[in-house]
């Protein structure tokens, strides 16, 4: 009976809410009632009421000190206040609900696999990156972080494989979810597969519900736009989704490996809207390749580190004055190309005349100035690599590596024409060079094949005077000569400045 009286007394005192003996609101609380401020949620359930932890038999250590394990608090408000007597979830209960929502959301949208992609794990302290690329990477990071804090407009990340686009996009989604905000992260091919699956008779979801959720969600993050295939249905679905979000100006993040010129024209016009879209092209190389991506399994530039313009001799004992003049002109053309790589430079000559030396010197000069977006590839090695990538057991992706070659800012193809002339080899080289010709991407080609004997498709392209400069080296084989022996001695100067050369 005493315990019951104590319980009733506690409930009665709680209901009085601080009134004076006459039943009026105390003076020190009247102002709180009138202004509506000063409420605090730190009072547990009334005395005598067993806590939830006690009822469930949990340990005292696990009990919330504020609510006593009940999960709810009551605001200390005067009688008559609109919120008087209303239970309010305790902080522990709110955290529990938030954690449950986060888990459910990650399960639904498969974000568990991307949980490691956070802003904290994104490394912008890559000392091996050139300054301009490091600055570009930091700008992309800051843009992603600001967008996660305040999503407005569209954020478009473009760049090569492995440059960090997906990491930043997933970091935005993870940050929003951690802040108890909604976000949908989905890879575009996976999204289209989900939409297709809803047409099946055994589907548990509705196509209209899923499509509407993606179109209208508060924040949509689409990864790998442009790899969804070129079927009319896929293009139409992506246009409907993005056109709706464009018209409604709903916050959207997109990543793509494609050039905007290769994106569907209707989407391209919207992605180029500077009033809505913040387009950031990440120029960093594939982080998976490590500190020296240009010296990977395809590029052999490291084998030509000593071949620079300073070590290229134009005065050779076995060369005539005309041949020396020709060497001087070709060297000058190569140096001009290294100053401002544009179009194509084709070097034709017999074996040992210095073609590879000049091509490597161009690459080394650019890398010395911080422009490391170069690939120096021997053509037969390239074709062997691509053949191996076609093997079903290969861990590498043929299309991925081939796309890298097609889009690399500067490509050097050494010894073109010495490869086996199979139809497959011709087709691969045609695809590679035709793309680079259409995209006006800087390319250096060395070959021992005379211009008139080149494949017709290649001959027509290198004769494009607006794009290509073709030089034929007339000197003889340089290897083993007295000039080469003397040139192997330590050079007097190894300066890397582009302005030091004299003639």
XYZ file of N, CA and C in Angstrom, residues 84-210:
381
model
N 2.099 19.796 -22.811
C 2.148 19.273 -21.441
C 1.686 17.807 -21.412
N 2.478 16.981 -20.779
C 2.113 15.576 -20.613
C 2.414 14.692 -21.798
N 2.974 15.249 -22.878
C 3.259 14.431 -24.052
C 4.613 13.734 -23.875
N 4.663 12.445 -24.045
C 5.961 11.757 -23.951
C 6.827 12.095 -25.163
N 8.099 12.268 -24.918
C 9.056 12.618 -25.966
C 10.126 11.540 -26.009
N 10.463 11.042 -27.198
C 11.501 10.006 -27.267
C 12.810 10.511 -26.670
N 13.420 9.679 -25.883
C 14.727 10.006 -25.306
C 15.793 9.951 -26.391
N 16.933 10.564 -26.106
C 18.036 10.571 -27.066
C 18.446 9.143 -27.429
N 18.432 8.259 -26.450
C 18.826 6.877 -26.726
C 17.856 6.219 -27.695
N 16.575 6.529 -27.571
C 15.574 5.965 -28.466
C 15.730 6.528 -29.882
N 16.022 7.836 -29.972
C 16.207 8.452 -31.287
C 17.423 7.857 -31.989
N 18.510 7.610 -31.245
C 19.692 7.000 -31.841
C 19.395 5.584 -32.310
N 18.585 4.874 -31.517
C 18.223 3.514 -31.909
C 17.431 3.511 -33.206
N 16.468 4.434 -33.314
C 15.673 4.514 -34.544
C 16.545 4.919 -35.727
N 17.447 5.877 -35.496
C 18.305 6.338 -36.575
C 19.202 5.202 -37.069
N 19.760 4.438 -36.152
C 20.605 3.309 -36.536
C 19.820 2.274 -37.320
N 18.538 2.044 -36.900
C 17.708 1.082 -37.605
C 17.418 1.554 -39.026
N 17.124 2.865 -39.159
C 16.868 3.391 -40.501
C 18.101 3.289 -41.383
N 19.270 3.563 -40.794
C 20.498 3.460 -41.577
C 20.721 2.037 -42.062
N 20.510 1.072 -41.168
C 20.699 -0.327 -41.561
C 19.718 -0.725 -42.643
N 18.458 -0.337 -42.477
C 17.446 -0.683 -43.480
C 17.776 -0.058 -44.823
N 18.215 1.201 -44.785
C 18.501 1.884 -46.043
C 19.695 1.248 -46.751
N 20.729 0.910 -45.974
C 21.898 0.270 -46.577
C 21.534 -1.084 -47.168
N 20.645 -1.819 -46.495
C 20.236 -3.118 -47.008
C 19.480 -2.971 -48.322
N 18.575 -1.993 -48.370
C 17.745 -1.824 -49.557
C 18.576 -1.373 -50.749
N 19.528 -0.461 -50.518
C 20.271 0.131 -51.624
C 21.701 -0.385 -51.733
N 21.983 -1.510 -51.081
C 23.262 -2.192 -51.226
C 24.452 -1.278 -50.932
N 24.334 -0.441 -49.911
C 25.411 0.472 -49.580
C 26.435 -0.136 -48.634
N 26.160 -1.314 -48.119
C 27.126 -1.940 -47.219
C 28.463 -2.144 -47.927
N 28.402 -2.508 -49.195
C 29.641 -2.734 -49.943
C 30.418 -1.445 -50.150
N 29.750 -0.309 -50.002
C 30.403 0.983 -50.217
C 30.623 1.734 -48.913
N 30.441 1.044 -47.789
C 30.556 1.721 -46.496
C 31.954 2.278 -46.266
N 32.960 1.665 -46.881
C 34.333 2.128 -46.674
C 34.634 3.406 -47.448
N 33.764 3.766 -48.384
C 34.002 4.965 -49.189
C 33.463 6.182 -48.450
N 34.287 6.748 -47.605
C 33.911 7.934 -46.833
C 34.873 9.065 -47.158
N 34.513 10.248 -46.715
C 35.406 11.389 -46.927
C 36.699 11.213 -46.136
N 36.604 10.584 -44.975
C 37.806 10.376 -44.163
C 38.794 9.442 -44.856
N 38.286 8.502 -45.650
C 39.150 7.525 -46.305
C 39.638 7.989 -47.676
N 39.179 9.132 -48.131
C 39.604 9.630 -49.449
C 40.929 10.385 -49.281
N 41.970 9.885 -49.885
C 43.319 10.423 -49.680
C 43.614 11.505 -50.719
N 43.813 12.724 -50.234
C 44.206 13.830 -51.109
C 45.664 14.224 -50.881
N 46.387 13.460 -50.059
C 47.798 13.752 -49.785
C 48.698 12.842 -50.614
N 48.500 12.876 -51.920
C 49.296 12.048 -52.831
C 50.463 12.885 -53.330
N 51.572 12.800 -52.617
C 52.714 13.662 -52.931
C 53.303 13.381 -54.304
N 53.038 12.180 -54.838
C 53.602 11.842 -56.137
C 52.825 12.445 -57.301
N 51.643 12.999 -57.020
C 50.877 13.639 -58.083
C 51.463 15.005 -58.424
N 51.466 15.385 -59.688
C 51.864 16.755 -60.036
C 50.948 17.764 -59.354
N 51.468 18.971 -59.157
C 50.727 19.975 -58.391
C 49.362 20.260 -58.993
N 49.285 20.359 -60.322
C 48.015 20.720 -60.938
C 46.982 19.609 -60.782
N 47.433 18.347 -60.770
C 46.492 17.247 -60.584
C 46.074 17.118 -59.128
N 46.995 17.397 -58.223
C 46.655 17.367 -56.807
C 45.645 18.461 -56.490
N 45.828 19.628 -57.072
C 44.874 20.721 -56.873
C 43.503 20.353 -57.429
N 43.497 19.705 -58.569
C 42.237 19.259 -59.166
C 41.530 18.241 -58.285
N 42.296 17.317 -57.671
C 41.713 16.300 -56.809
C 41.123 16.923 -55.541
N 41.831 17.904 -54.981
C 41.332 18.590 -53.788
C 40.054 19.354 -54.114
N 40.007 19.954 -55.293
C 38.790 20.681 -55.691
C 37.604 19.726 -55.808
N 37.830 18.538 -56.362
C 36.751 17.554 -56.466
C 36.284 17.116 -55.081
N 37.227 16.905 -54.175
C 36.878 16.506 -52.806
C 36.038 17.586 -52.128
N 36.473 18.844 -52.231
C 35.746 19.937 -51.583
C 34.344 20.093 -52.158
N 34.227 19.929 -53.477
C 32.910 20.047 -54.102
C 31.979 18.944 -53.607
N 32.494 17.726 -53.487
C 31.678 16.613 -53.008
C 31.270 16.828 -51.549
N 32.197 17.279 -50.729
C 31.884 17.480 -49.312
C 30.845 18.590 -49.129
N 31.021 19.689 -49.853
C 30.050 20.782 -49.763
C 28.669 20.330 -50.230
N 28.640 19.496 -51.257
C 27.368 18.999 -51.756
C 26.704 18.088 -50.724
N 27.501 17.290 -50.015
C 26.941 16.412 -48.993
C 26.329 17.214 -47.854
N 26.929 18.344 -47.539
C 26.405 19.194 -46.472
C 25.147 19.910 -46.925
N 25.147 20.409 -48.166
C 24.006 21.164 -48.680
C 23.770 20.788 -50.136
N 22.993 19.729 -50.392
C 22.768 19.304 -51.788
C 21.928 20.318 -52.558
N 22.528 20.891 -53.568
C 21.821 21.826 -54.441
C 22.304 21.630 -55.871
N 21.376 21.626 -56.810
C 21.747 21.474 -58.207
C 22.258 20.078 -58.514
N 23.078 20.002 -59.554
C 23.652 18.728 -59.983
C 25.166 18.789 -59.855
N 25.761 17.644 -59.533
C 27.218 17.514 -59.459
C 27.621 16.374 -60.386
N 28.459 16.698 -61.367
C 28.863 15.724 -62.382
C 30.372 15.500 -62.292
N 30.762 14.238 -62.038
C 32.167 13.862 -62.011
C 32.486 13.051 -63.264
N 33.486 13.474 -64.008
C 33.978 12.701 -65.143
C 35.462 12.420 -64.926
N 35.967 11.426 -65.613
C 37.377 11.065 -65.474
C 37.596 9.613 -65.821
N 38.863 9.215 -65.860
C 39.213 7.850 -66.230
C 38.884 6.882 -65.114
N 39.024 5.604 -65.397
C 38.791 4.567 -64.402
C 39.730 4.767 -63.214
N 39.182 4.586 -62.014
C 40.012 4.579 -60.824
C 40.477 5.925 -60.318
N 39.920 7.021 -60.836
C 40.395 8.337 -60.409
C 39.703 8.818 -59.137
N 38.668 8.122 -58.664
C 38.024 8.490 -57.409
C 36.593 8.968 -57.527
N 35.998 8.871 -58.711
C 34.633 9.368 -58.911
C 33.638 8.618 -58.025
N 33.682 7.290 -58.093
C 32.736 6.486 -57.315
C 32.944 6.677 -55.824
N 34.183 6.791 -55.390
C 34.468 6.994 -53.973
C 33.800 8.269 -53.475
N 33.952 9.370 -54.199
C 33.361 10.636 -53.776
C 31.835 10.577 -53.820
N 31.286 9.933 -54.836
C 29.830 9.827 -54.925
C 29.270 9.000 -53.774
N 29.920 7.877 -53.457
C 29.468 7.055 -52.342
C 29.670 7.763 -51.011
N 30.728 8.566 -50.903
C 30.964 9.327 -49.671
C 29.837 10.313 -49.417
N 29.314 10.900 -50.482
C 28.173 11.807 -50.335
C 26.975 11.046 -49.771
N 26.696 9.871 -50.331
C 25.565 9.071 -49.848
C 25.760 8.667 -48.392
N 26.950 8.204 -48.040
C 27.212 7.790 -46.663
C 27.095 8.955 -45.689
N 27.570 10.118 -46.096
C 27.488 11.288 -45.228
C 26.038 11.695 -44.994
N 25.226 11.646 -46.030
C 23.817 12.014 -45.889
C 23.096 11.033 -44.967
N 23.373 9.761 -45.115
C 22.714 8.757 -44.281
C 23.155 8.897 -42.830
N 24.437 9.164 -42.613
C 24.915 9.368 -41.248
C 24.265 10.592 -40.615
N 23.862 11.541 -41.442
C 23.179 12.738 -40.949
C 21.673 12.542 -40.880
N 21.229 11.282 -41.015
C 19.806 10.943 -40.936
C 19.011 11.579 -42.072
N 19.644 11.692 -43.249
C 18.989 12.220 -44.439
C 18.895 11.104 -45.479
N 17.990 11.266 -46.405
C 17.792 10.229 -47.418
C 18.703 10.456 -48.611
N 19.098 9.372 -49.244
C 19.885 9.424 -50.470
C 19.811 8.053 -51.121
N 19.692 8.043 -52.423
C 19.693 6.789 -53.175
C 20.942 6.751 -54.023
N 21.791 5.740 -53.782
C 22.987 5.506 -54.585
C 22.759 4.245 -55.392
N 22.933 4.336 -56.698
C 22.697 3.163 -57.538
C 23.590 3.243 -58.767
N 24.132 2.095 -59.150
C 24.889 1.988 -60.392
C 23.882 1.890 -61.537
N 24.085 2.649 -62.580
C 23.074 2.768 -63.631
C 22.687 1.418 -64.235
N 23.632 0.550 -64.626
C 23.203 -0.753 -65.154
C 22.373 -1.546 -64.157
N 22.726 -1.456 -62.863
C 21.939 -2.162 -61.849
C 20.526 -1.594 -61.751
N 20.411 -0.274 -61.839
C 19.091 0.353 -61.795
C 18.219 -0.138 -62.944
N 18.780 -0.192 -64.130
C 18.004 -0.641 -65.286
C 17.617 -2.111 -65.152
N 18.523 -2.914 -64.574
C 18.182 -4.327 -64.334
C 17.013 -4.445 -63.357
N 17.024 -3.603 -62.308
C 15.919 -3.626 -61.345
C 14.606 -3.236 -62.019
N 14.664 -2.230 -62.862
C 13.444 -1.800 -63.545
C 12.926 -2.906 -64.466
N 13.843 -3.569 -65.171
C 13.417 -4.663 -66.043
C 12.794 -5.801 -65.240
N 13.397 -6.076 -64.050
C 12.915 -7.208 -63.259
C 11.496 -7.003 -62.748
N 11.071 -5.755 -62.625
C 9.725 -5.501 -62.101
C 8.650 -5.914 -63.098
N 9.029 -6.157 -64.340
C 8.051 -6.606 -65.319
C 7.748 -8.092 -65.167
N 8.597 -8.811 -64.424
C 8.406 -10.244 -64.277
C 7.204 -10.571 -63.409
N 6.557 -11.705 -63.640
C 5.360 -12.084 -62.863
C 5.670 -12.380 -61.399
N 6.928 -12.760 -61.094
C 7.288 -13.083 -59.705
C 7.879 -11.896 -58.961
N 7.861 -10.729 -59.582
C 8.462 -9.554 -58.945
C 7.649 -9.134 -57.729
N 8.383 -8.803 -56.632
C 7.717 -8.359 -55.415
C 7.451 -6.864 -55.434
N 8.099 -6.155 -56.339
C 7.942 -4.704 -56.390
C 7.208 -4.253 -57.629
N 6.732 -3.041 -57.584
C 6.017 -2.459 -58.706
C 6.963 -1.570 -59.499
N 6.878 -1.671 -60.824
C 7.700 -0.820 -61.676
C 7.398 0.644 -61.415
N 6.126 0.988 -61.327
C 5.751 2.387 -61.116
C 6.281 2.914 -59.792
N 6.224 2.091 -58.741
C 6.708 2.534 -57.442
C 8.212 2.779 -57.469
N 8.977 1.842 -58.047
C 10.426 1.994 -58.113
C 10.815 3.175 -58.994
